[in-house]
Amino acid sequence: MPKTESNPIKLGTPAADFLLPDADGRLHKLADFGAKPALLVAFISNRCPFVLLIRERFAALAKEYAAQGLQVVAINANDPVDHPEETLARLGEEAAAQGYDFPYLKDLSQDVAKAYGAACTPDFFLFDAERKLAYHGQFDDARPGNGKAVTGADLAAAIATVLAGKGVPDRQIPSIGCNIKWTAGNEPVGLSSAA
């Protein structure tokens, strides 16, 4: 199974703005969540085995930390033409089936994925109250077929630290997953859609 590692993104990078729809037709933008002390932007997929492995624990983790002020926003940037399971309608079905209590948005132009520097699914960007990047690493060390328990421990520790108003350690293990399925000709420089 091909694997893509998340891009190195400098901690402290400001969150990029977005205006994206959910399956119900509502538009969501970065400023909608300005009052929250922490924001997790997660690039995910309906089909990637790395996401399928963690999605139940991810939904549970989002619920657990929502009560403490975490806002989660999931974004799907995969090409829905070559990958019909990634259409906006299918996002709504996935959100309902998995109990996602957070917006699950479609980045059809893939401009938001590029603005964040997203490379894979899952790809997690945790921002502090000032919307500066505090954590850009793995969910945990579970991978399809490696037999390790899905805990979300790495991401959970980072969330707890940010909610406590503390800095997350600079040493962060990159996320690994499926590459974002770029629309042909829309790949960031240096990538191909077949990667």
Short mmCIF file of C-alpha atoms in Angstrom, two decimals:
data_model
loop_
_atom_site.label_atom_id
_atom_site.label_comp_id
_atom_site.label_asym_id
_atom_site.label_seq_id
_atom_site.Cartn_x
_atom_site.Cartn_y
_atom_site.Cartn_z
CA MET A 1 0.00 0.00 0.00
CA PRO A 2 1.56 3.35 -1.07
CA LYS A 3 2.24 5.71 1.82
CA THR A 4 2.68 9.48 1.87
CA GLU A 5 4.15 11.41 4.79
CA SER A 6 2.83 14.80 5.86
CA ASN A 7 4.81 17.81 4.67
CA PRO A 8 7.06 19.61 7.14
CA ILE A 9 5.18 22.78 8.13
CA LYS A 10 6.77 25.35 10.44
CA LEU A 11 5.16 25.51 13.87
CA GLY A 12 3.64 28.93 14.49
CA THR A 13 2.31 29.14 10.91
CA PRO A 14 -1.08 30.92 10.95
CA ALA A 15 -4.21 28.96 9.98
CA ALA A 16 -5.21 29.61 6.38
CA ASP A 17 -8.69 30.98 5.80
CA PHE A 18 -11.30 28.86 4.06
CA LEU A 19 -14.91 29.02 2.89
CA LEU A 20 -16.15 25.50 2.22
CA PRO A 21 -19.50 23.69 2.07
CA ASP A 22 -20.79 20.74 4.04
CA ALA A 23 -23.20 18.20 2.55
CA ASP A 24 -26.20 20.21 3.80
CA GLY A 25 -25.11 23.22 1.76
CA ARG A 26 -23.93 25.30 4.72
CA LEU A 27 -20.73 27.26 4.18
CA HIS A 28 -18.11 27.32 6.93
CA LYS A 29 -15.21 29.72 7.32
CA LEU A 30 -12.25 29.98 9.68
CA ALA A 31 -13.74 32.97 11.53
CA ASP A 32 -16.81 30.91 12.52
CA PHE A 33 -14.67 29.19 15.14
CA GLY A 34 -12.79 32.23 16.46
CA ALA A 35 -14.05 31.88 20.04
CA LYS A 36 -12.68 28.37 20.47
CA PRO A 37 -9.38 27.98 22.38
CA ALA A 38 -8.11 25.31 19.96
CA LEU A 39 -8.88 24.34 16.36
CA LEU A 40 -8.04 21.04 14.71
CA VAL A 41 -8.17 21.02 10.92
CA ALA A 42 -8.04 17.41 9.71
CA PHE A 43 -7.69 16.42 6.07
CA ILE A 44 -9.41 13.05 5.79
CA SER A 45 -10.94 10.67 3.27
CA ASN A 46 -13.89 8.29 2.98
CA ARG A 47 -11.76 5.58 1.36
CA CYS A 48 -8.17 5.72 2.61
CA PRO A 49 -7.32 2.67 4.78
CA PHE A 50 -5.29 4.89 7.14
CA VAL A 51 -8.39 6.99 7.84
CA LEU A 52 -10.73 4.00 7.96
CA LEU A 53 -8.49 2.53 10.68
CA ILE A 54 -8.79 5.56 12.98
CA ARG A 55 -12.16 7.11 12.15
CA GLU A 56 -14.10 5.67 15.10
CA ARG A 57 -11.46 6.78 17.61
CA PHE A 58 -11.13 10.12 15.81
CA ALA A 59 -14.88 10.77 16.17
CA ALA A 60 -14.72 9.80 19.86
CA LEU A 61 -11.68 11.99 20.50
CA ALA A 62 -13.41 14.96 18.87
CA LYS A 63 -16.43 14.46 21.15
CA GLU A 64 -14.26 14.11 24.26
CA TYR A 65 -12.36 17.34 23.67
CA ALA A 66 -15.29 19.38 22.32
CA ALA A 67 -16.52 19.80 25.90
CA GLN A 68 -13.15 21.37 26.75
CA GLY A 69 -13.27 23.81 23.86
CA LEU A 70 -11.71 22.02 20.91
CA GLN A 71 -13.25 22.73 17.52
CA VAL A 72 -12.66 20.08 14.88
CA VAL A 73 -13.11 20.77 11.18
CA ALA A 74 -12.58 17.90 8.74
CA ILE A 75 -11.82 18.62 5.10
CA ASN A 76 -11.93 16.26 2.14
CA ALA A 77 -9.86 17.52 -0.80
CA ASN A 78 -9.78 14.35 -2.89
CA ASP A 79 -10.80 14.45 -6.54
CA PRO A 80 -14.46 13.28 -6.61
CA VAL A 81 -14.46 12.55 -10.35
CA ASP A 82 -11.86 9.78 -10.30
CA HIS A 83 -12.90 8.83 -6.75
CA PRO A 84 -16.74 9.02 -6.54
CA GLU A 85 -16.74 7.91 -2.89
CA GLU A 86 -15.29 11.37 -2.14
CA THR A 87 -18.22 13.47 -3.42
CA LEU A 88 -19.93 16.04 -1.22
CA ALA A 89 -23.02 13.84 -0.87
CA ARG A 90 -20.87 10.92 0.28
CA LEU A 91 -19.23 13.17 2.87
CA GLY A 92 -22.65 13.70 4.43
CA GLU A 93 -23.28 9.96 4.48
CA GLU A 94 -19.89 9.30 6.09
CA ALA A 95 -20.39 12.01 8.72
CA ALA A 96 -23.77 10.52 9.68
CA ALA A 97 -22.50 6.93 9.70
CA GLN A 98 -19.44 7.72 11.82
CA GLY A 99 -21.12 10.16 14.18
CA TYR A 100 -18.95 13.10 13.21
CA ASP A 101 -20.17 15.96 15.42
CA PHE A 102 -18.08 18.49 13.53
CA PRO A 103 -18.23 20.04 10.07
CA TYR A 104 -16.99 17.75 7.29
CA LEU A 105 -16.27 20.01 4.33
CA LYS A 106 -15.46 19.59 0.64
CA ASP A 107 -12.46 21.39 -0.87
CA LEU A 108 -13.40 20.85 -4.49
CA SER A 109 -10.86 23.34 -5.87
CA GLN A 110 -8.15 21.82 -3.61
CA ASP A 111 -6.98 25.38 -2.89
CA VAL A 112 -7.42 24.97 0.86
CA ALA A 113 -5.37 21.78 0.92
CA LYS A 114 -2.62 23.64 -0.92
CA ALA A 115 -2.85 26.62 1.45
CA TYR A 116 -2.38 24.31 4.45
CA GLY A 117 0.32 22.24 2.77
CA ALA A 118 -1.73 19.07 3.24
CA ALA A 119 -0.19 16.00 1.63
CA CYS A 120 -1.95 12.92 2.96
CA THR A 121 -5.03 11.55 4.67
CA PRO A 122 -5.11 11.80 7.58
CA ASP A 123 -3.19 15.06 7.96
CA PHE A 124 -3.74 16.93 11.25
CA PHE A 125 -3.17 20.65 11.86
CA LEU A 126 -3.77 21.72 15.48
CA PHE A 127 -3.90 25.47 16.11
CA ASP A 128 -3.83 27.34 19.42
CA ALA A 129 -6.14 30.17 20.51
CA GLU A 130 -4.21 32.61 18.31
CA ARG A 131 -4.60 30.20 15.39
CA LYS A 132 -0.89 29.49 15.21
CA LEU A 133 0.13 25.94 14.31
CA ALA A 134 1.03 24.05 17.49
CA TYR A 135 0.97 20.44 16.28
CA HIS A 136 1.29 18.82 12.87
CA GLY A 137 1.87 15.15 13.54
CA GLN A 138 0.43 11.67 13.69
CA PHE A 139 -2.78 10.48 15.36
CA ASP A 140 -0.79 7.65 16.96
CA ASP A 141 1.52 4.87 15.76
CA ALA A 142 -1.23 2.50 14.55
CA ARG A 143 -1.10 1.74 10.83
CA PRO A 144 -3.12 -0.69 8.71
CA GLY A 145 -1.70 -4.15 9.33
CA ASN A 146 0.82 -3.26 12.07
CA GLY A 147 -1.37 -4.64 14.88
CA LYS A 148 -0.98 -1.60 17.13
CA ALA A 149 -4.01 -0.34 19.03
CA VAL A 150 -5.70 2.82 17.76
CA THR A 151 -5.54 5.23 20.69
CA GLY A 152 -5.08 8.72 19.25
CA ALA A 153 -2.50 9.20 22.02
CA ASP A 154 -0.15 11.56 20.15
CA LEU A 155 -2.90 13.89 18.96
CA ALA A 156 -4.75 13.72 22.29
CA ALA A 157 -1.62 14.74 24.20
CA ALA A 158 -1.11 17.69 21.88
CA ILE A 159 -4.76 18.79 22.23
CA ALA A 160 -4.60 18.60 26.02
CA THR A 161 -1.40 20.66 26.03
CA VAL A 162 -2.82 23.35 23.75
CA LEU A 163 -6.07 23.55 25.76
CA ALA A 164 -3.94 24.01 28.88
CA GLY A 165 -2.29 27.01 27.20
CA LYS A 166 1.09 25.33 26.97
CA GLY A 167 3.44 24.77 24.06
CA VAL A 168 3.61 21.40 22.35
CA PRO A 169 7.14 19.93 21.98
CA ASP A 170 8.78 20.66 18.63
CA ARG A 171 9.60 16.99 18.03
CA GLN A 172 6.52 15.66 16.28
CA ILE A 173 6.20 12.44 14.30
CA PRO A 174 4.75 13.12 10.84
CA SER A 175 1.40 11.65 9.90
CA ILE A 176 1.43 8.92 7.26
CA GLY A 177 -1.43 8.00 4.97
CA CYS A 178 -2.73 7.94 1.43
CA ASN A 179 -1.72 10.86 -0.76
CA ILE A 180 -4.35 13.48 -1.46
CA LYS A 181 -5.96 12.57 -4.77
CA TRP A 182 -5.17 15.71 -6.73
CA THR A 183 -7.22 16.52 -9.81
CA ALA A 184 -5.07 15.96 -12.89
CA GLY A 185 -3.04 19.08 -13.56
CA ASN A 186 -3.82 20.55 -10.12
CA GLU A 187 -1.02 18.86 -8.18
CA PRO A 188 1.25 21.07 -6.08
CA VAL A 189 4.60 21.62 -7.79
CA GLY A 190 6.73 18.48 -7.63
CA LEU A 191 3.84 16.04 -7.23
CA SER A 192 1.89 13.89 -9.64
CA SER A 193 -1.65 12.56 -9.18
CA ALA A 194 -0.30 9.02 -9.40
CA ALA A 195 1.98 9.49 -6.39
#
